[in-house]
């Protein structure tokens, strides 16, 4: 199964590339703030004041910063190290430090940020580490990069013998800061750490950026040979009994996972799901890493049987029909050992209840006085079938009409939110994401691009209120028609279509 969460980055990649002359800085849904990077094509800043380091952001914080004599300076020599003031103790507030790293002519600077603990913020607007190296006309990966949070970036191989590093802090919220190493090396000696991926041109990627469905390397090598990484992450299970687990179980699952298993057994059967091992990142509302189980073929909000995280093993869950869906989500933060689960199908008509109990269609037992009382006590609602003179509460359909003008007149007209693939809460949030795509309306391939983007951002709603993934063929068609047009704008096609399901089964994916 694929990392559909990261498909939201497609929005930022295309729009930022198309509008980079206006320095648009919109962060895509689901993007991580712990490692926010922006490319710049301008010349090095002429001064190191607060105004020059923060002027490009909207809503700039108060500019009350002064240079600190104990930090910054000129670093020469083949290699060296530097750190934030007071490291590993907390760095002071309201400081601005600038280091100029100068190698001999003919060498390039390699920079490794070994540790990073800087106050986190959207787009690294407040406390941040900025790295600037002279722009390479053949690459979009050099320029100014911003970092904050607790995740150190991958090794940075520049194309210049000169690098400027600036550290900025605001206010009173501080952390331990950073440590960094630099080396002046020959261009042919570019390399990465042992656990990083080396792209063409010497760009290094963290493991989470490899096989994530997006092209980070110019030669697309980071998205080749990815079948092993996503093996056994989701799929369709049709046997009367079976098992499945989180990726890498019993070892730790990777970051940024989104897998769903569709369990379908013969009609007339119900499914018992049991978790044997369970250890996910704990959180009160289970909004980071979690397993969610649905009593349906889709993922409608009205069919949620439970959402689970932490280390407490969930209860045995029994479906009301012959289908069940299990969703596993992992974000970019903490990881754990994951889970191992088994399921077994049994005949729904097997009667095991007592003489004064009602047998639900899924085999559960309920007291007779609960039958036809106006409330669904059986998971499938069978205790309320064939009842008369009962005033049932009205149930609002989880599907809603598409209200976004850009996405009208497709083959479907109903959607459902939240969009679990891109973590978009509602149509208002989707409209905000889509508004920037109007600038691409003049492209001849826009109809194909519109179908692709709308289907990702405003997905199709299933009758039970779930949402469907887009079929791979739609993405491939958009790539075939749009890759050349976007290339003329200097925008490489960013999405690996192979991460989308390739199926003719309408339960697994759809075409707009």
XYZ file of C-alpha atoms in Angstrom:
512
model
C 0.000 0.000 0.000
C 1.171 3.462 -0.735
C 1.726 6.705 1.142
C -1.270 8.592 -0.142
C -0.902 11.205 2.529
C 2.033 12.683 0.691
C 0.017 13.244 -2.452
C -0.939 16.571 -0.917
C 2.562 17.820 -1.680
C 1.653 17.751 -5.365
C -0.298 20.951 -4.757
C 2.680 22.819 -3.354
C 5.172 21.520 -5.925
C 3.244 22.563 -9.021
C 1.982 25.895 -7.711
C 5.256 26.952 -6.126
C 7.132 26.160 -9.330
C 4.625 28.008 -11.512
C 4.478 31.043 -9.249
C 8.020 31.141 -7.859
C 8.590 34.600 -9.290
C 5.983 35.909 -6.837
C 7.497 33.957 -3.915
C 4.207 32.239 -3.070
C 4.671 30.280 0.131
C 1.667 28.046 0.635
C 2.285 24.879 2.601
C 0.488 21.791 1.274
C -1.857 19.772 3.502
C -0.055 17.075 5.406
C 3.344 18.729 4.955
C 5.779 18.471 7.848
C 6.827 21.678 9.615
C 9.846 19.992 11.193
C 11.693 20.052 7.885
C 10.235 22.884 5.801
C 12.439 23.696 2.810
C 12.039 26.440 0.219
C 14.222 27.013 -2.821
C 15.424 30.513 -3.693
C 16.901 31.851 -6.890
C 17.934 35.288 -5.682
C 21.443 36.467 -4.907
C 22.896 36.103 -1.405
C 21.484 38.642 1.043
C 23.608 41.751 1.261
C 23.104 42.152 5.011
C 22.420 39.890 7.963
C 19.794 41.941 9.729
C 16.440 40.630 10.819
C 14.785 42.519 8.003
C 16.734 40.566 5.373
C 16.043 37.178 6.943
C 12.350 37.535 7.674
C 10.983 39.937 5.079
C 9.672 37.232 2.759
C 7.121 35.833 5.235
C 3.619 37.083 5.866
C 2.759 37.941 9.431
C 6.374 38.498 10.469
C 6.935 38.470 14.247
C 8.275 41.545 16.067
C 11.713 42.463 14.755
C 13.623 42.931 18.005
C 16.790 40.992 17.318
C 20.445 41.861 17.618
C 23.625 40.108 16.578
C 25.414 38.136 19.278
C 29.231 38.565 19.349
C 29.763 35.009 20.637
C 28.290 33.336 17.565
C 28.882 33.439 13.824
C 32.045 34.325 11.945
C 34.153 33.185 8.989
C 35.065 29.474 8.839
C 37.989 28.414 6.636
C 39.914 25.202 6.279
C 39.121 21.750 4.882
C 36.682 20.869 7.671
C 35.219 22.120 10.930
C 32.193 22.323 13.192
C 29.947 24.943 14.778
C 26.802 25.078 16.898
C 24.149 27.355 18.321
C 25.195 29.442 21.350
C 25.293 27.538 24.675
C 24.706 24.149 23.037
C 23.596 21.707 24.459
C 22.046 24.162 26.914
C 19.134 26.240 25.531
C 20.105 28.988 23.118
C 19.333 32.616 24.089
C 16.279 34.452 22.757
C 16.447 37.269 20.203
C 19.721 36.384 18.508
C 21.005 36.414 14.960
C 24.182 34.451 14.125
C 25.750 34.171 10.665
C 28.616 31.894 9.646
C 30.393 32.210 6.291
C 32.045 28.936 5.251
C 34.767 29.403 2.628
C 36.592 26.584 0.861
C 39.411 26.831 -1.664
C 38.515 27.334 -5.293
C 37.590 24.099 -7.033
C 36.016 22.533 -3.944
C 32.370 22.356 -2.848
C 31.006 22.519 0.693
C 29.325 19.500 2.249
C 27.240 20.308 5.324
C 25.850 17.889 7.898
C 23.449 19.083 10.583
C 24.096 16.420 13.216
C 21.473 17.453 15.771
C 18.494 19.774 15.498
C 16.235 21.000 18.305
C 14.722 24.353 17.353
C 11.289 25.730 18.196
C 8.837 24.401 15.613
C 6.533 26.683 13.612
C 4.683 26.777 10.301
C 7.179 27.379 7.479
C 9.850 27.839 10.199
C 8.728 31.453 10.542
C 10.198 32.030 13.990
C 13.297 30.230 15.309
C 15.119 28.657 12.370
C 18.356 27.594 10.740
C 18.891 29.010 7.235
C 21.467 27.648 4.790
C 22.372 29.498 1.622
C 24.701 28.370 -1.140
C 25.141 29.919 -4.576
C 22.502 28.775 -7.047
C 23.411 26.095 -9.569
C 21.569 26.936 -12.837
C 21.197 23.209 -13.593
C 19.517 22.377 -10.288
C 16.521 23.537 -8.265
C 17.824 21.952 -5.064
C 20.331 24.672 -4.112
C 19.549 28.088 -2.706
C 18.106 29.015 0.661
C 16.722 26.259 2.897
C 15.009 26.702 6.270
C 14.942 24.126 9.047
C 13.291 23.938 12.461
C 11.751 21.298 14.694
C 13.535 18.162 15.870
C 14.359 16.309 12.636
C 17.832 17.000 11.244
C 17.915 17.325 7.445
C 19.787 14.982 5.147
C 23.397 15.713 4.217
C 23.611 18.855 2.080
C 26.031 18.659 -0.855
C 26.331 22.122 -2.362
C 27.756 23.160 -5.724
C 29.709 26.056 -4.289
C 32.904 26.689 -2.327
C 30.987 29.307 -0.292
C 28.063 28.725 2.070
C 26.272 31.057 4.460
C 24.508 29.647 7.555
C 22.217 31.865 9.639
C 20.596 30.995 12.959
C 17.646 33.093 14.138
C 15.767 33.009 17.463
C 12.809 35.047 18.716
C 11.107 35.590 22.035
C 11.501 33.433 25.114
C 10.724 29.952 23.746
C 14.066 28.243 23.208
C 15.486 24.735 22.841
C 18.946 23.172 22.719
C 19.650 24.327 19.143
C 21.896 22.522 16.654
C 25.347 21.186 15.877
C 26.790 20.991 12.370
C 29.895 19.761 10.547
C 31.274 20.993 7.241
C 33.857 19.701 4.784
C 35.381 21.158 1.630
C 35.478 18.299 -0.889
C 36.033 17.762 -4.598
C 32.785 17.750 -6.625
C 33.383 14.085 -7.455
C 33.450 13.153 -3.744
C 29.844 14.018 -2.983
C 28.294 11.364 -0.758
C 25.562 10.772 1.815
C 25.329 9.189 5.249
C 24.921 5.414 5.343
C 21.158 5.572 5.899
C 20.470 8.232 3.243
C 19.714 7.901 -0.472
C 22.078 9.516 -3.006
C 20.369 11.197 -5.969
C 21.959 12.256 -9.205
C 23.793 15.540 -8.707
C 24.698 14.634 -5.132
C 21.387 15.377 -3.432
C 20.776 13.278 -0.295
C 17.342 12.089 0.851
C 16.167 10.872 4.229
C 14.672 7.343 4.185
C 11.119 8.676 4.498
C 11.508 10.533 1.165
C 12.380 7.357 -0.786
C 9.467 5.499 -2.397
C 6.987 8.033 -1.014
C 5.185 8.567 -4.340
C 6.907 11.863 -5.194
C 9.921 12.454 -7.421
C 12.683 14.155 -5.429
C 15.582 13.123 -7.697
C 15.906 14.544 -11.197
C 16.455 11.058 -12.615
C 13.519 9.685 -10.552
C 15.753 7.017 -9.062
C 14.134 7.500 -5.649
C 10.905 6.003 -7.010
C 12.390 2.949 -8.741
C 12.379 -0.543 -7.226
C 9.760 0.472 -4.691
C 7.601 -2.657 -4.754
C 9.434 -4.196 -1.798
C 8.907 -1.167 0.423
C 5.143 -1.197 0.050
C 4.731 -4.976 0.051
C 1.996 -6.266 2.358
C 0.823 -2.784 3.243
C -2.892 -3.095 2.624
C -4.763 -5.067 -0.032
C -7.855 -7.211 -0.503
C -8.302 -10.339 1.642
C -10.905 -12.874 0.488
C -10.105 -16.123 2.371
C -12.383 -17.288 5.185
C -9.537 -16.609 7.591
C -6.251 -14.775 7.364
C -3.760 -12.430 8.952
C -2.092 -9.084 8.303
C 0.222 -6.696 10.109
C 1.771 -3.244 9.998
C 4.824 -2.873 7.688
C 8.023 -4.421 9.110
C 6.219 -6.034 12.058
C 7.434 -7.144 14.585
C 9.992 -4.391 13.988
C 9.108 -0.699 13.936
C 6.890 0.519 11.121
C 8.206 3.353 8.875
C 6.994 6.935 9.072
C 4.310 8.246 6.742
C 2.297 5.090 6.133
C -1.291 4.884 4.950
C -2.537 1.334 4.375
C -6.007 -0.127 4.174
C -7.076 -3.739 4.076
C -10.417 -4.630 2.469
C -11.712 -7.926 3.903
C -14.456 -9.530 1.798
C -15.869 -13.001 2.507
C -18.886 -14.788 0.985
C -22.308 -13.254 1.530
C -24.036 -14.747 4.549
C -20.884 -14.628 6.653
C -19.632 -12.119 9.203
C -16.032 -11.350 10.199
C -14.369 -11.569 13.605
C -11.254 -9.357 13.796
C -8.746 -9.893 16.612
C -5.520 -8.000 17.357
C -2.773 -10.037 19.035
C 0.088 -7.511 19.192
C -0.599 -3.784 19.288
C 1.816 -0.919 19.938
C 1.323 2.455 18.208
C 2.312 5.989 19.161
C 0.047 6.888 22.128
C -2.144 9.989 21.983
C -5.405 10.792 23.737
C -7.525 11.255 20.598
C -5.480 8.909 18.339
C -4.842 11.604 15.702
C -1.213 10.740 14.900
C -0.643 6.985 14.421
C -3.799 4.876 14.589
C -5.786 1.885 13.341
C -9.404 2.503 12.370
C -11.889 -0.282 11.625
C -14.994 0.181 9.457
C -18.058 -2.058 9.301
C -18.307 -1.664 5.531
C -16.420 -1.901 2.249
C -15.698 1.827 2.358
C -14.626 4.249 5.064
C -17.775 6.160 5.901
C -17.979 8.059 9.150
C -21.201 6.259 10.053
C -19.513 2.858 9.888
C -16.586 3.367 12.260
C -16.303 0.458 14.699
C -13.384 2.017 16.548
C -10.133 3.983 16.324
C -7.180 2.653 18.336
C -3.644 3.692 19.288
C -1.231 3.220 22.188
C -0.400 -0.214 23.614
C -3.827 -1.486 24.758
C -5.024 -4.348 22.538
C -8.398 -3.480 20.961
C -11.414 -5.738 21.665
C -12.515 -8.436 19.247
C -14.625 -6.716 16.570
C -17.406 -8.457 14.630
C -18.806 -7.063 11.391
C -22.516 -6.861 10.654
C -22.042 -8.092 7.092
C -19.551 -9.902 4.878
C -17.153 -6.954 4.441
C -14.837 -4.993 6.721
C -12.154 -2.330 6.129
C -9.084 -1.723 8.314
C -7.109 1.532 7.968
C -3.592 2.102 9.346
C -2.097 5.615 9.426
C 1.378 6.668 10.623
C 2.571 10.276 10.557
C 6.119 11.676 10.353
C 6.739 11.618 14.105
C 7.247 8.749 16.550
C 7.143 5.109 15.421
C 6.534 1.871 17.342
C 6.337 -1.894 16.806
C 2.916 -1.784 15.153
C 0.340 -4.573 15.207
C -0.488 -8.113 14.157
C -4.127 -9.127 13.514
C -6.092 -12.182 12.421
C -9.629 -12.506 11.110
C -12.072 -15.389 10.772
C -15.373 -15.593 8.918
C -18.297 -17.610 10.244
C -21.857 -18.207 9.145
C -24.071 -15.343 10.239
C -27.003 -17.699 10.918
C -25.187 -19.745 13.561
C -27.480 -19.401 16.581
C -25.673 -19.238 19.918
C -28.017 -16.988 21.911
C -30.275 -18.023 24.818
C -34.038 -18.487 24.650
C -34.684 -14.968 26.004
C -32.204 -13.261 23.665
C -32.365 -11.968 20.127
C -29.738 -13.128 17.631
C -28.377 -10.324 15.494
C -27.456 -11.112 11.917
C -23.774 -10.965 12.844
C -24.265 -13.532 15.613
C -24.314 -11.135 18.561
C -26.953 -11.552 21.265
C -29.243 -8.824 22.578
C -32.009 -8.851 25.204
C -35.487 -9.311 23.750
C -36.718 -6.068 25.317
C -34.253 -4.183 23.102
C -35.923 -5.454 19.919
C -37.990 -2.826 18.088
C -37.325 -0.160 20.699
C -36.331 2.428 18.108
C -32.591 2.034 18.691
C -30.051 -0.042 16.791
C -28.575 -2.302 19.456
C -27.257 -4.817 16.909
C -24.314 -3.489 14.863
C -26.253 -4.266 11.672
C -29.525 -2.825 12.980
C -31.301 -6.158 12.529
C -33.066 -5.766 15.905
C -35.109 -2.975 14.311
C -36.118 -4.783 11.110
C -39.828 -5.464 10.406
C -40.944 -3.132 13.174
C -44.046 -0.897 12.953
C -45.147 2.276 14.729
C -41.586 3.167 15.674
C -40.383 6.755 15.325
C -36.801 6.373 14.199
C -34.370 9.277 14.486
C -33.460 10.703 11.098
C -29.969 9.861 9.891
C -28.185 12.449 7.775
C -26.336 11.100 4.755
C -22.558 11.405 5.178
C -22.229 12.321 1.493
C -22.448 15.981 0.502
C -22.838 17.688 -2.886
C -19.642 19.054 -4.426
C -19.730 22.843 -4.027
C -16.322 23.752 -5.498
C -16.732 25.278 -8.953
C -13.468 23.866 -10.312
C -14.608 20.306 -9.593
C -18.155 20.456 -10.924
C -19.258 18.477 -14.009
C -17.102 15.417 -13.286
C -18.524 11.894 -13.436
C -19.487 12.154 -9.758
C -21.222 14.954 -7.855
C -20.928 13.896 -4.209
C -17.979 13.883 -1.846
C -17.271 13.187 1.820
C -14.944 14.842 4.315
C -12.581 14.689 6.074
C -10.294 13.692 3.220
C -8.128 11.118 5.014
C -5.615 10.936 2.155
C -4.624 14.625 2.299
C -5.860 15.466 5.812
C -8.278 18.142 4.563
C -11.110 18.763 7.030
C -13.871 20.081 4.760
C -14.765 21.550 1.368
C -13.733 25.009 2.528
C -10.201 23.695 3.109
C -10.272 21.911 -0.251
C -11.332 25.107 -2.032
C -8.394 26.946 -0.470
C -5.987 24.303 -1.782
C -7.496 24.318 -5.270
C -7.739 28.076 -5.832
C -4.091 28.362 -6.902
C -4.615 25.911 -9.770
C -6.593 28.486 -11.697
C -3.262 29.862 -12.974
C -2.777 26.630 -14.963
C -6.139 26.912 -16.720
C -4.497 28.124 -19.921
C -2.610 24.861 -20.451
C -3.970 22.640 -23.218
C -3.795 19.670 -20.848
C -5.715 21.422 -18.069
C -8.817 19.157 -18.334
C -6.652 16.112 -17.528
C -4.866 17.952 -14.735
C -8.194 19.166 -13.323
C -9.602 15.634 -13.237
C -6.498 14.397 -11.413
C -6.291 17.186 -8.827
C -10.024 17.317 -8.106
C -10.173 13.557 -7.614
C -7.341 13.738 -5.082
C -8.554 16.804 -3.189
C -12.346 16.296 -3.495
C -12.685 12.495 -3.605
C -15.732 10.518 -4.635
C -18.192 9.568 -1.890
C -19.412 5.969 -1.765
C -23.036 5.154 -0.871
C -22.023 4.305 2.707
C -20.187 7.620 3.114
C -16.659 6.411 2.479
C -14.224 7.901 -0.016
C -12.452 6.141 -2.855
C -8.902 6.420 -4.133
C -8.243 7.512 -7.684
C -7.360 4.819 -10.249
C -3.828 4.791 -11.619
C -5.023 5.174 -15.223
C -6.283 8.724 -14.512
C -2.874 9.786 -13.214
C -1.063 8.182 -16.163
C -3.364 9.941 -18.621
C -2.674 13.312 -16.969
C 1.072 12.609 -16.977
C 1.005 11.670 -20.670
C -0.789 14.889 -21.666
C 0.741 17.325 -19.163
C 4.349 16.260 -18.654
C 5.623 18.100 -21.722
C 3.574 21.252 -21.066
C 4.748 21.460 -17.468
C 8.298 20.750 -18.607
C 8.256 23.881 -20.751
C 7.536 25.817 -17.540
C 10.483 24.160 -15.838
C 8.203 21.938 -13.739
C 9.115 18.230 -13.712
C 6.176 15.837 -13.336
C 6.156 15.320 -9.555
C 3.933 12.295 -8.980
C 4.739 8.585 -9.287
C 1.441 7.242 -10.629
C 2.387 3.701 -9.669
C 1.488 4.446 -6.038
C -2.202 4.556 -7.038
C -4.271 1.353 -7.277
C -4.419 -0.289 -10.698
C -7.788 -1.994 -10.624
C -11.094 -2.305 -12.460
C -12.874 -3.029 -9.175
C -15.088 -0.016 -8.374
C -14.698 -0.782 -4.666
C -10.954 -0.122 -4.818
C -10.719 2.997 -7.018
C -12.637 5.229 -9.402
C -12.215 7.327 -12.558
C -13.650 10.848 -12.736
